[in-house]
Coordinates of C-alpha atoms in Angstrom, one line a residue:
Chain A
M1 CA 10.8 -9.1 16.3
K2 CA 10.2 -5.4 15.4
Y3 CA 7.1 -3.6 16.7
Y4 CA 5.3 -0.4 15.7
G5 CA 2.9 1.6 17.8
G6 CA -0.5 2.8 16.4
I7 CA -2.5 5.6 17.9
D8 CA -6.0 6.4 16.6
L9 CA -7.0 9.8 18.1
G10 CA -10.7 10.3 18.0
G11 CA -13.0 13.1 19.2
T12 CA -14.3 10.9 22.1
N13 CA -12.0 7.9 22.5
T14 CA -8.4 7.3 21.5
K15 CA -7.3 3.8 20.7
I16 CA -3.7 2.7 21.3
G17 CA -2.1 -0.5 20.0
L18 CA 1.1 -2.3 19.1
L19 CA 1.7 -4.4 16.0
D20 CA 4.5 -6.5 14.7
T21 CA 5.6 -6.4 11.0
N22 CA 3.3 -9.4 10.2
A23 CA 0.3 -7.4 11.2
N24 CA -0.3 -9.2 14.5
L25 CA -2.0 -7.0 17.1
I26 CA 0.1 -7.4 20.3
F27 CA -2.2 -5.3 22.4
S28 CA -4.9 -2.6 22.0
T29 CA -6.4 -0.4 24.6
S30 CA -8.5 2.7 24.7
I31 CA -8.7 5.9 26.7
K32 CA -11.1 8.9 26.8
T33 CA -9.6 11.7 24.7
E34 CA -11.0 14.4 26.9
A35 CA -9.7 17.0 24.5
I36 CA -11.1 19.8 26.7
K37 CA -8.2 19.3 29.2
G38 CA -5.8 20.5 26.5
F39 CA -3.6 18.7 24.0
E40 CA -0.6 18.4 26.4
D41 CA -2.8 16.5 28.8
T42 CA -4.2 14.2 26.2
V43 CA -0.8 13.5 24.6
D44 CA 0.6 12.7 28.1
R45 CA -2.2 10.3 28.9
I46 CA -1.9 8.6 25.5
C47 CA 1.9 8.1 25.9
N48 CA 1.6 6.9 29.5
A49 CA -1.1 4.3 28.5
F50 CA 1.1 3.1 25.7
K51 CA 4.2 2.7 27.9
E52 CA 2.1 1.0 30.6
E53 CA 0.7 -1.6 28.0
V54 CA 4.2 -2.2 26.6
R55 CA 5.4 -3.0 30.2
K56 CA 2.4 -5.3 30.9
N57 CA 3.0 -7.2 27.7
N58 CA 6.7 -7.7 28.4
I59 CA 7.8 -6.1 25.2
N60 CA 11.4 -4.9 25.1
Y61 CA 11.1 -1.1 24.5
D62 CA 14.1 -1.2 22.2
D63 CA 12.2 -3.5 19.8
I64 CA 9.7 -0.7 19.2
I65 CA 10.9 1.0 16.1
A66 CA 8.4 3.9 15.6
I67 CA 4.9 5.2 16.3
G68 CA 2.1 6.3 13.9
A69 CA -1.0 8.3 14.7
G70 CA -4.2 9.0 12.9
I71 CA -5.7 12.4 13.7
P72 CA -9.2 13.8 13.0
G73 CA -8.2 16.5 10.5
P74 CA -5.7 17.2 7.7
A75 CA -2.0 16.6 8.4
L76 CA 1.1 18.1 6.7
D77 CA 4.3 16.3 5.9
K78 CA 3.3 13.5 8.2
R79 CA 4.2 15.7 11.2
V80 CA 1.8 18.6 11.7
C81 CA -1.9 18.8 12.5
V82 CA -3.2 21.5 10.2
G83 CA -6.4 22.0 12.3
F84 CA -9.2 20.2 14.1
A85 CA -12.8 20.6 13.1
N86 CA -14.1 19.0 16.3
L87 CA -11.3 19.4 19.0
P88 CA -10.6 22.7 20.9
W89 CA -6.9 22.5 20.0
P90 CA -4.8 25.1 18.2
N91 CA -4.0 24.9 14.4
D92 CA -0.6 23.8 13.2
L93 CA 0.0 21.5 16.2
K94 CA 3.3 19.7 15.9
M95 CA 1.8 16.4 17.1
A96 CA 4.6 14.2 15.8
D97 CA 7.2 16.2 17.8
L98 CA 5.1 16.0 21.0
I99 CA 4.8 12.3 20.8
E100 CA 8.4 11.8 19.9
E101 CA 9.5 13.7 23.0
K102 CA 7.3 11.6 25.3
L103 CA 8.0 8.2 23.7
N104 CA 11.5 8.7 22.4
K105 CA 10.6 7.0 19.1
P106 CA 10.2 8.5 15.6
C107 CA 6.5 9.4 15.1
F108 CA 4.5 10.0 11.9
I109 CA 0.9 11.3 11.7
D110 CA -1.7 11.4 9.0
N111 CA -5.4 12.1 8.6
D112 CA -7.6 9.5 10.2
V113 CA -9.3 8.3 7.0
N114 CA -5.9 8.1 5.3
V115 CA -4.7 6.0 8.2
I116 CA -7.8 3.7 8.0
T117 CA -7.0 3.3 4.3
L118 CA -3.5 2.3 5.2
G119 CA -4.9 -0.2 7.8
E120 CA -7.1 -1.9 5.2
N121 CA -4.1 -2.0 2.8
F122 CA -1.9 -3.5 5.5
A123 CA -4.2 -6.2 6.9
G124 CA -7.7 -5.7 5.6
A125 CA -9.9 -5.6 2.5
A126 CA -7.3 -3.8 0.4
K127 CA -4.4 -6.1 1.2
G128 CA -2.1 -6.5 -1.8
Y129 CA -3.6 -3.6 -3.9
K130 CA -1.6 -0.5 -5.0
D131 CA -4.5 1.7 -6.2
I132 CA -7.1 2.0 -3.6
L133 CA -10.1 4.2 -2.9
C134 CA -11.3 3.7 0.7
I135 CA -14.5 5.6 1.7
A136 CA -15.7 5.8 5.3
I137 CA -19.5 6.5 5.4
G138 CA -20.6 7.3 8.9
T139 CA -21.6 10.6 10.6
G140 CA -19.7 12.2 7.7
I141 CA -18.0 10.9 4.5
G142 CA -14.3 10.9 3.9
A143 CA -11.9 9.0 1.7
G144 CA -8.3 7.9 1.6
I145 CA -6.7 7.5 -1.8
I146 CA -3.7 5.3 -2.4
S147 CA -2.1 5.6 -5.9
G148 CA 0.8 3.4 -6.9
G149 CA 1.2 2.4 -3.3
K150 CA 1.4 5.9 -1.9
I151 CA -1.3 7.9 0.0
I152 CA -2.3 11.0 -1.9
S153 CA -2.2 13.9 0.6
G154 CA -2.2 17.0 -1.6
K155 CA -0.7 20.4 -0.8
K156 CA -2.4 21.0 2.6
G157 CA -3.2 17.4 3.5
A158 CA -6.8 18.0 2.3
A159 CA -6.9 15.3 -0.4
G160 CA -9.6 12.7 -0.2
E161 CA -12.4 15.1 0.9
I162 CA -14.9 13.1 -1.2
G163 CA -17.7 13.9 1.2
H164 CA -17.7 17.5 0.1
L165 CA -18.0 17.0 -3.6
V166 CA -21.1 19.0 -4.4
L167 CA -23.4 16.5 -6.0
V168 CA -26.5 18.6 -5.9
P169 CA -25.9 22.3 -6.6
N170 CA -28.2 24.4 -4.4
G171 CA -29.1 21.2 -2.5
M172 CA -29.3 20.3 1.2
L173 CA -27.1 22.3 3.6
C174 CA -23.9 20.5 4.7
G175 CA -22.0 20.9 7.9
C176 CA -19.2 22.5 5.9
G177 CA -21.4 25.5 5.0
H178 CA -21.8 24.5 1.4
N179 CA -25.0 23.2 -0.2
G180 CA -25.5 19.8 -1.8
C181 CA -22.4 17.9 -0.6
F182 CA -22.2 14.1 -1.1
E183 CA -22.0 13.9 2.8
A184 CA -25.2 16.0 3.3
Y185 CA -27.1 13.3 1.4
A186 CA -25.3 10.0 1.8
S187 CA -23.8 9.9 5.3
A188 CA -25.7 8.3 8.2
T189 CA -26.6 11.8 9.2
G190 CA -27.9 12.5 5.7
I191 CA -30.1 9.4 5.7
E192 CA -31.4 10.3 9.1
R193 CA -32.2 13.9 8.0
I194 CA -34.0 12.7 4.9
A195 CA -36.0 10.0 6.8
N196 CA -37.0 12.4 9.6
S197 CA -38.0 15.0 7.1
E198 CA -40.0 12.7 4.8
L199 CA -41.8 11.2 7.8
V200 CA -43.3 14.6 8.5
V201 CA -45.5 14.1 5.4
N202 CA -45.5 10.3 5.0
R203 CA -47.7 8.5 7.6
T204 CA -47.9 5.0 6.1
S205 CA -44.3 3.9 6.7
S206 CA -43.5 1.5 9.5
L207 CA -41.0 4.1 10.6
H208 CA -43.8 6.5 11.4
E209 CA -44.7 4.8 14.7
L210 CA -41.0 4.6 15.7
K211 CA -40.5 8.3 15.1
K212 CA -43.2 9.1 17.7
V213 CA -40.8 7.5 20.3
R214 CA -37.4 8.8 19.0
N215 CA -35.5 10.2 16.0
I216 CA -35.0 7.7 13.2
E217 CA -31.5 6.5 12.7
A218 CA -29.9 5.3 9.5
K219 CA -29.9 1.7 10.7
D220 CA -33.7 1.9 11.3
V221 CA -34.1 2.9 7.6
F222 CA -32.1 -0.1 6.4
D223 CA -33.9 -2.4 8.7
A224 CA -37.3 -1.2 7.6
A225 CA -36.2 -1.4 3.9
K226 CA -35.1 -5.0 4.3
N227 CA -38.6 -5.7 5.8
G228 CA -40.3 -4.3 2.7
D229 CA -41.2 -0.8 3.9
I230 CA -41.9 1.3 0.7
L231 CA -40.7 4.7 2.0
A232 CA -37.5 3.2 3.5
N233 CA -36.8 1.4 0.2
Q234 CA -37.2 4.7 -1.6
I235 CA -34.7 6.3 0.7
V236 CA -32.2 3.4 0.4
D237 CA -32.5 3.6 -3.4
K238 CA -31.7 7.3 -3.4
E239 CA -28.8 6.5 -1.0
A240 CA -27.5 3.9 -3.5
D241 CA -27.8 6.5 -6.3
Y242 CA -25.8 9.2 -4.4
L243 CA -23.2 6.6 -3.4
A244 CA -22.8 5.4 -7.0
L245 CA -22.4 9.0 -8.2
G246 CA -19.9 10.0 -5.5
I247 CA -17.9 6.8 -6.0
S248 CA -17.9 7.3 -9.8
H249 CA -16.2 10.7 -9.4
G250 CA -13.4 8.9 -7.5
L251 CA -13.2 6.2 -10.1
N252 CA -13.0 8.6 -13.0
L253 CA -10.4 10.7 -11.3
V254 CA -8.0 8.1 -9.9
N255 CA -9.0 4.8 -11.5
P256 CA -8.5 2.5 -8.4
S257 CA -8.2 -1.3 -8.5
V258 CA -10.4 -1.6 -5.4
V259 CA -13.0 0.5 -3.6
V260 CA -13.3 -0.3 0.1
L261 CA -16.4 0.9 1.9
G262 CA -16.3 1.3 5.7
G263 CA -18.2 3.1 8.4
G264 CA -21.7 2.6 9.9
V265 CA -23.6 2.9 6.6
A266 CA -21.4 0.2 4.9
L267 CA -22.7 -2.2 7.6
A268 CA -25.9 -2.4 5.6
G269 CA -23.8 -4.8 3.5
D270 CA -24.8 -6.4 0.2
F271 CA -28.4 -5.1 0.5
L272 CA -26.9 -1.6 -0.2
L273 CA -23.7 -2.6 -2.1
D274 CA -25.6 -4.6 -4.8
K275 CA -27.8 -1.6 -5.6
V276 CA -24.7 0.7 -5.8
K277 CA -22.9 -1.8 -8.2
K278 CA -26.0 -1.9 -10.4
I279 CA -26.1 1.9 -10.7
L280 CA -22.4 2.6 -11.1
P281 CA -22.2 1.9 -14.9
Q282 CA -24.6 4.9 -15.4
Y283 CA -22.0 7.2 -13.9
A284 CA -18.5 5.7 -14.1
L285 CA -16.6 5.3 -17.4
S286 CA -16.5 1.6 -18.4
A287 CA -12.7 1.6 -18.4
T288 CA -12.7 2.4 -14.7
L289 CA -15.1 -0.5 -13.9
D290 CA -13.1 -3.1 -15.8
G291 CA -11.9 -5.5 -13.2
L292 CA -12.8 -3.1 -10.4
E293 CA -13.5 -4.8 -7.0
I294 CA -15.9 -3.2 -4.5
K295 CA -15.6 -4.6 -0.9
G296 CA -16.7 -3.9 2.6
A297 CA -13.9 -2.9 5.1
T298 CA -12.9 -5.8 7.3
L299 CA -10.9 -4.2 10.2
G300 CA -13.8 -2.3 11.7
N301 CA -12.8 -0.1 14.6
D302 CA -9.2 -1.5 14.7
A303 CA -8.4 -0.2 11.2
G304 CA -7.0 3.1 12.7
I305 CA -4.5 1.2 14.9
Y306 CA -3.4 -1.1 12.1
G307 CA -3.0 1.8 9.7
A308 CA -1.2 4.1 12.1
A309 CA 1.4 1.4 12.8
Y310 CA 1.7 0.7 9.0
L311 CA 2.1 4.4 8.4
A312 CA 5.2 4.4 10.7
M313 CA 6.4 1.2 8.9
T314 CA 6.1 2.6 5.4
E315 CA 7.5 6.0 6.3
L316 CA 10.6 4.3 7.6
G317 CA 10.7 2.2 4.4
E318 CA 10.2 -1.2 6.1
Chain B
M1 CA 24.7 17.5 -23.7
K2 CA 22.0 14.9 -23.4
Y3 CA 18.9 14.9 -25.5
Y4 CA 15.4 13.4 -25.3
G5 CA 12.9 12.9 -28.1
G6 CA 9.3 13.8 -27.7
I7 CA 6.5 12.5 -29.9
D8 CA 2.9 13.8 -29.6
L9 CA 0.7 11.4 -31.5
G10 CA -2.6 13.0 -32.5
G11 CA -5.6 11.9 -34.5
T12 CA -4.7 14.2 -37.4
N13 CA -1.1 15.4 -36.9
T14 CA 1.8 14.0 -35.0
K15 CA 4.4 16.4 -33.6
I16 CA 8.0 15.2 -33.2
G17 CA 10.7 17.1 -31.4
L18 CA 14.0 16.9 -29.5
L19 CA 14.8 18.6 -26.2
D20 CA 17.8 19.0 -24.0
T21 CA 17.7 18.6 -20.3
N22 CA 17.4 22.3 -19.8
A23 CA 14.1 22.3 -21.7
N24 CA 15.5 23.8 -24.9
L25 CA 13.6 22.7 -27.9
I26 CA 16.3 21.7 -30.5
F27 CA 13.9 21.0 -33.3
S28 CA 10.2 20.3 -33.8
T29 CA 8.4 19.0 -36.9
S30 CA 5.0 17.6 -37.7
I31 CA 3.7 14.9 -40.0
K32 CA 0.2 13.7 -40.9
T33 CA -0.7 10.8 -38.7
E34 CA -2.8 9.1 -41.5
A35 CA -3.8 6.4 -39.0
I36 CA -5.9 4.7 -41.7
K37 CA -2.7 3.3 -43.3
G38 CA -2.1 1.2 -40.2
F39 CA 0.0 1.7 -37.1
E40 CA 3.1 0.1 -38.6
D41 CA 3.1 2.7 -41.4
T42 CA 2.5 5.6 -39.0
V43 CA 5.3 4.5 -36.6
D44 CA 7.7 4.0 -39.5
R45 CA 7.0 7.6 -40.8
I46 CA 7.3 9.1 -37.3
C47 CA 10.6 7.4 -36.6
N48 CA 12.0 8.3 -40.1
A49 CA 11.0 11.9 -39.6
F50 CA 12.7 11.9 -36.2
K51 CA 16.0 10.4 -37.6
E52 CA 15.9 12.8 -40.5
E53 CA 15.6 15.9 -38.2
V54 CA 18.4 14.6 -35.9
R55 CA 20.6 14.3 -39.0
K56 CA 19.7 17.8 -40.3
N57 CA 20.4 19.3 -36.9
N58 CA 23.8 17.7 -36.6
I59 CA 22.9 16.0 -33.3
N60 CA 25.1 13.0 -32.4
Y61 CA 22.6 10.1 -32.2
D62 CA 24.6 8.7 -29.3
D63 CA 23.7 11.8 -27.2
I64 CA 20.0 11.0 -27.5
I65 CA 19.2 9.1 -24.3
A66 CA 15.5 8.1 -24.7
I67 CA 12.2 8.9 -26.4
G68 CA 8.8 9.7 -24.9
A69 CA 5.4 9.6 -26.6
G70 CA 2.0 10.9 -25.8
I71 CA -0.9 8.9 -27.2
P72 CA -4.6 9.7 -27.5
G73 CA -5.9 7.1 -25.1
P74 CA -5.0 5.4 -21.8
A75 CA -1.6 3.8 -21.5
L76 CA -0.5 1.0 -19.2
D77 CA 2.9 0.8 -17.4
K78 CA 4.3 3.5 -19.7
R79 CA 4.5 0.9 -22.5
V80 CA 1.2 -0.3 -23.9
C81 CA -1.7 1.6 -25.6
V82 CA -4.8 0.2 -23.9
G83 CA -7.0 1.4 -26.8
F84 CA -7.8 4.3 -29.1
A85 CA -11.2 6.0 -29.2
N86 CA -10.5 7.8 -32.4
L87 CA -7.8 5.7 -34.3
P88 CA -8.6 2.5 -36.2
W89 CA -5.8 0.6 -34.4
P90 CA -5.9 -2.5 -32.3
N91 CA -6.2 -2.5 -28.5
D92 CA -3.2 -3.3 -26.3
L93 CA -0.7 -2.0 -28.9
K94 CA 2.9 -2.3 -27.6
M95 CA 3.8 1.2 -28.9
A96 CA 6.9 1.5 -26.7
D97 CA 8.3 -1.7 -28.1
L98 CA 7.6 -0.6 -31.7
I99 CA 9.4 2.7 -31.3
E100 CA 12.3 1.2 -29.4
E101 CA 12.8 -1.3 -32.3
K102 CA 12.9 1.5 -34.9
L103 CA 14.9 4.1 -33.0
N104 CA 17.1 1.8 -30.8
K105 CA 16.5 4.0 -27.8
P106 CA 14.4 3.3 -24.6
C107 CA 10.9 4.6 -25.1
F108 CA 8.1 5.4 -22.7
I109 CA 4.5 6.3 -23.5
D110 CA 1.6 7.9 -21.6
N111 CA -1.8 9.3 -22.2
D112 CA -1.7 12.7 -24.1
V113 CA -3.2 14.8 -21.4
N114 CA -0.8 13.3 -18.8
V115 CA 2.0 14.1 -21.2
I116 CA 0.7 17.7 -21.6
T117 CA 0.7 18.0 -17.8
L118 CA 4.3 16.8 -17.6
G119 CA 5.2 19.4 -20.3
E120 CA 3.6 22.2 -18.3
N121 CA 5.4 20.9 -15.2
F122 CA 8.8 20.7 -17.1
A123 CA 8.8 24.0 -18.8
G124 CA 5.4 25.7 -18.5
A125 CA 2.8 27.1 -16.1
A126 CA 3.3 24.3 -13.5
K127 CA 7.1 24.5 -13.3
G128 CA 8.3 23.9 -9.8
Y129 CA 5.1 22.4 -8.5
K130 CA 4.6 18.8 -7.2
D131 CA 0.8 18.7 -6.8
I132 CA -0.8 19.6 -10.1
L133 CA -4.2 19.4 -11.7
C134 CA -4.0 20.2 -15.4
I135 CA -7.2 20.3 -17.3
A136 CA -7.4 20.5 -21.1
I137 CA -10.7 22.0 -22.3
G138 CA -11.1 21.7 -26.0
T139 CA -13.3 19.4 -28.1
G140 CA -13.5 17.2 -25.0
I141 CA -12.2 17.7 -21.4
G142 CA -9.4 15.6 -19.9
A143 CA -7.1 16.1 -16.9
G144 CA -3.6 15.0 -15.9
I145 CA -3.0 14.8 -12.1
I146 CA 0.5 14.9 -10.6
S147 CA 0.6 14.1 -6.9
G148 CA 3.9 14.4 -4.9
G149 CA 5.7 14.8 -8.3
K150 CA 4.2 11.6 -9.8
I151 CA 1.5 11.2 -12.5
I152 CA -1.5 9.4 -11.2
S153 CA -2.3 6.8 -13.8
G154 CA -4.6 4.3 -12.0
K155 CA -5.1 0.6 -12.5
K156 CA -5.8 0.8 -16.3
G157 CA -4.3 4.2 -17.1
A158 CA -7.8 5.7 -17.0
A159 CA -7.1 8.2 -14.1
G160 CA -7.8 11.9 -14.9
E161 CA -11.0 11.4 -16.8
I162 CA -12.5 14.5 -15.2
G163 CA -14.5 15.2 -18.4
H164 CA -16.7 12.3 -17.6
L165 CA -17.7 13.2 -14.1
V166 CA -21.5 13.3 -14.2
L167 CA -22.3 16.8 -13.0
V168 CA -26.0 16.7 -14.1
P169 CA -27.6 13.3 -13.6
N170 CA -30.0 12.7 -16.5
G171 CA -28.5 15.7 -18.3
M172 CA -27.2 16.2 -21.8
L173 CA -26.0 13.2 -23.7
C174 CA -22.2 12.9 -23.8
G175 CA -20.0 11.2 -26.5
C176 CA -19.2 8.5 -23.9
G177 CA -22.8 7.4 -23.9
H178 CA -23.6 8.7 -20.4
N179 CA -25.8 11.7 -19.6
G180 CA -24.7 14.9 -17.9
C181 CA -20.9 14.6 -18.1
F182 CA -18.8 17.7 -17.4
E183 CA -17.5 17.5 -21.0
A184 CA -21.0 17.5 -22.5
Y185 CA -21.6 20.9 -20.9
A186 CA -18.3 22.6 -20.6
S187 CA -16.1 21.6 -23.5
A188 CA -16.0 23.7 -26.7
T189 CA -18.3 21.2 -28.2
G190 CA -20.7 21.6 -25.2
I191 CA -20.7 25.4 -25.5
E192 CA -21.4 25.1 -29.2
R193 CA -24.3 22.6 -28.7
I194 CA -25.8 24.9 -26.0
A195 CA -25.4 28.0 -28.1
N196 CA -26.8 26.5 -31.3
S197 CA -29.7 25.0 -29.3
E198 CA -30.6 28.2 -27.5
L199 CA -30.4 30.2 -30.7
V200 CA -33.3 28.2 -32.0
V201 CA -35.5 30.1 -29.6
N202 CA -33.6 33.3 -28.9
R203 CA -33.7 35.7 -31.9
T204 CA -32.3 38.8 -30.2
S205 CA -28.7 37.7 -29.7
S206 CA -26.1 39.1 -32.0
L207 CA -25.2 35.4 -32.6
H208 CA -28.5 34.9 -34.3
E209 CA -27.4 36.6 -37.6
L210 CA -24.1 34.6 -37.6
K211 CA -26.0 31.3 -37.1
K212 CA -27.8 32.0 -40.4
V213 CA -24.4 31.7 -42.2
R214 CA -22.7 28.9 -40.2
N215 CA -22.8 27.0 -36.9
I216 CA -21.8 28.9 -33.9
E217 CA -18.4 28.0 -32.4
A218 CA -17.3 28.4 -28.8
K219 CA -15.0 31.4 -29.7
D220 CA -18.0 33.2 -31.2
V221 CA -19.8 32.9 -27.9
F222 CA -16.9 34.3 -25.9
D223 CA -16.4 37.1 -28.5
A224 CA -20.1 38.1 -28.3
A225 CA -20.1 37.9 -24.5
K226 CA -17.1 40.3 -24.4
N227 CA -19.1 42.6 -26.6
G228 CA -22.0 42.6 -24.2
D229 CA -24.4 40.1 -25.8
I230 CA -26.9 39.0 -23.1
L231 CA -27.5 35.4 -24.3
A232 CA -23.7 34.9 -24.8
N233 CA -23.0 36.2 -21.3
Q234 CA -25.6 33.8 -19.9
I235 CA -23.9 30.9 -21.7
V236 CA -20.5 32.0 -20.5
D237 CA -21.8 32.4 -16.9
K238 CA -23.1 28.8 -17.0
E239 CA -19.8 27.6 -18.5
A240 CA -17.9 29.2 -15.6
D241 CA -20.3 27.5 -13.1
Y242 CA -19.8 24.1 -14.7
L243 CA -16.0 24.7 -14.8
A244 CA -16.0 25.7 -11.1
L245 CA -18.0 22.6 -10.2
G246 CA -15.8 20.2 -12.2
I247 CA -12.6 21.8 -10.9
S248 CA -13.9 21.7 -7.3
H249 CA -14.2 17.9 -7.5
G250 CA -10.6 17.7 -8.5
L251 CA -9.6 20.1 -5.7
N252 CA -11.5 18.2 -3.0
L253 CA -10.1 14.8 -4.1
V254 CA -6.4 15.6 -4.7
N255 CA -5.8 19.0 -3.2
P256 CA -3.3 20.4 -5.8
S257 CA -1.1 23.4 -5.4
V258 CA -1.9 24.6 -8.9
V259 CA -4.6 24.2 -11.5
V260 CA -3.5 24.7 -15.1
L261 CA -6.2 25.2 -17.7
G262 CA -5.3 24.6 -21.3
G263 CA -7.1 23.9 -24.6
G264 CA -9.2 26.1 -26.8
V265 CA -11.7 27.2 -24.2
A266 CA -8.9 28.4 -21.8
L267 CA -7.9 30.9 -24.5
A268 CA -10.9 32.9 -23.4
G269 CA -8.4 34.0 -20.7
D270 CA -9.2 36.1 -17.6
F271 CA -12.7 36.9 -18.9
L272 CA -13.6 33.3 -18.1
L273 CA -11.0 32.5 -15.4
D274 CA -12.1 35.4 -13.2
K275 CA -15.7 34.2 -13.2
V276 CA -14.5 30.6 -12.3
K277 CA -12.4 31.9 -9.4
K278 CA -15.4 33.8 -8.1
I279 CA -17.6 30.8 -8.1
L280 CA -15.1 28.2 -6.8
P281 CA -15.6 29.0 -3.0
Q282 CA -19.3 27.8 -3.4
Y283 CA -18.1 24.3 -4.3
A284 CA -14.5 23.7 -3.1
L285 CA -13.6 23.2 0.5
S286 CA -11.8 26.3 1.8
A287 CA -8.8 24.3 2.8
T288 CA -8.3 23.3 -0.9
L289 CA -8.4 27.0 -2.0
D290 CA -5.8 28.1 0.6
G291 CA -2.9 29.3 -1.5
L292 CA -4.2 27.6 -4.6
E293 CA -3.0 29.1 -7.9
I294 CA -5.1 28.9 -11.1
K295 CA -3.2 29.6 -14.3
G296 CA -3.5 29.3 -18.1
A297 CA -1.2 26.8 -19.8
T298 CA 1.8 28.4 -21.4
L299 CA 3.2 25.9 -23.8
G300 CA 0.2 25.7 -26.2
N301 CA 0.6 23.1 -28.9
D302 CA 4.2 22.3 -27.9
A303 CA 3.2 21.0 -24.5
G304 CA 3.0 17.4 -25.8
I305 CA 6.5 17.4 -27.2
Y306 CA 8.0 18.9 -24.0
G307 CA 6.0 16.5 -21.8
A308 CA 6.9 13.4 -23.9
A309 CA 10.6 14.2 -23.6
Y310 CA 10.2 14.9 -19.9
L311 CA 8.4 11.6 -19.5
A312 CA 11.4 9.8 -20.8
M313 CA 13.7 11.9 -18.6
T314 CA 11.7 11.2 -15.4
E315 CA 11.2 7.5 -16.2
L316 CA 15.0 7.2 -16.4
G317 CA 15.3 9.1 -13.2
E318 CA 17.2 12.1 -14.7

């Protein structure tokens, strides 16, 4: 059997796993990223943890063909980290080279949302599709786009930045410095900002009492909406509208067969998804909706490991 | 020498040409499409005109390797016309088969804007690039997207429909039936609608006298703006803003190396382009603007012939 390593480098934790070509997860483990100690230290600890798990699981090291890694930022040519928004590491970091030196296996890297998309394509909700739009809606919003079976990376690895489409010119400030981004409104952070702001003036919502104790989170809004809270339902309806608008831009530009929604906000499930599907025909060309499937992601937190291993597989043409 | 035929099927005229592999145009001619006579009749006349020109130019028919054709609508698998918005022809027309039968050469078809994009890539403003966003801004707005050297077609050939991104929810009615599309505002038609509407209440603009004689056209607005007309400049500034917003969505989603602007509105040249470039950083992520080139198309009305021939070349792997 041939095996492929998958590394999912995150701001806080880094997940490390091994898969076979049939998408069986042989092992998975996790370490603290502790990026503050420097990239050499983190890469060392990732590679040591990987080798340790390989040994524990009695895998012949020669049967491991290659390693893939998802990184939190754009990647160039499947080898170089262009830059990290949230890690104190230098730009143009040759991450693939670093891992290859330590593990003595070919290594390929890509942006984390692209890697999640590959994971859902390999073993999740997008299995068997060749034209895929996968959107992760959590603290921020990012997308991976697969067209004709290939990830669209763009010139600088910055493709798929759907969260920064400006949906509301002169709208709410976004973390990127622009105003009115999709992410500013429709991410979990956006929902929380809107809820906490509206609760300053709305005192009838069931969320009002909760806000006296702590800041409202996105999940609180969905829970209250499901229980019939009027304000919470208004916020969820707006959320569905922004999601439909943002998704429609992706549909009109790349015409995927399937849209996969992942991340914390997608956990609201059909309650949210049914609203989005109802609004989509207002925004997306009917040709792009013809036969379109919209699904929740199925791999959860493991999507990055699956996708990173699959990245290595596909880059080697397996 | 090897030759490739290029057909650019339009609503009114159809252009027919022959190119060699070095992008030399051997001949080009044009016939009336006269779609009302039926698709069999039009295809017959196209193929006869092609053969007639080959004969006149003393080209050995055996040296013609293949034929490409651009069609006004989405295409599937480079063979089938999914449907025509403006021609009275049936859906799912097997256009490639029809032409192959008549000309006895392999034939490949694609959407006309995709084909224009291929043309600019083969011999025009996008020569040498692999990640291209080409936007045609005329009566409507459409885009062709090349990523990693390959046209993005999508599941139903409906990719690149940038003109139908809803930029203004509940905005101006678009020909597609939706409200607020990019095309409704920023196409030549959009500029004309806005100008003719605003001139109902503005009587100081230099365009006001002209409107007494005939409807204002987009070119009139640009001409008046260049001459310092205040209303015309306001309309052009808004046009630049919509263009920057629409283009930024393409940049954030597919991160091209070059944006090529074609069609009648692009003929306004640097007067318009400089304004667009100035606004873009408000909407597009800075990573997508890093090293980005924005250019006017250079092949004009011949782009379709060049691109159709290049489509045939690339599909045969030449």
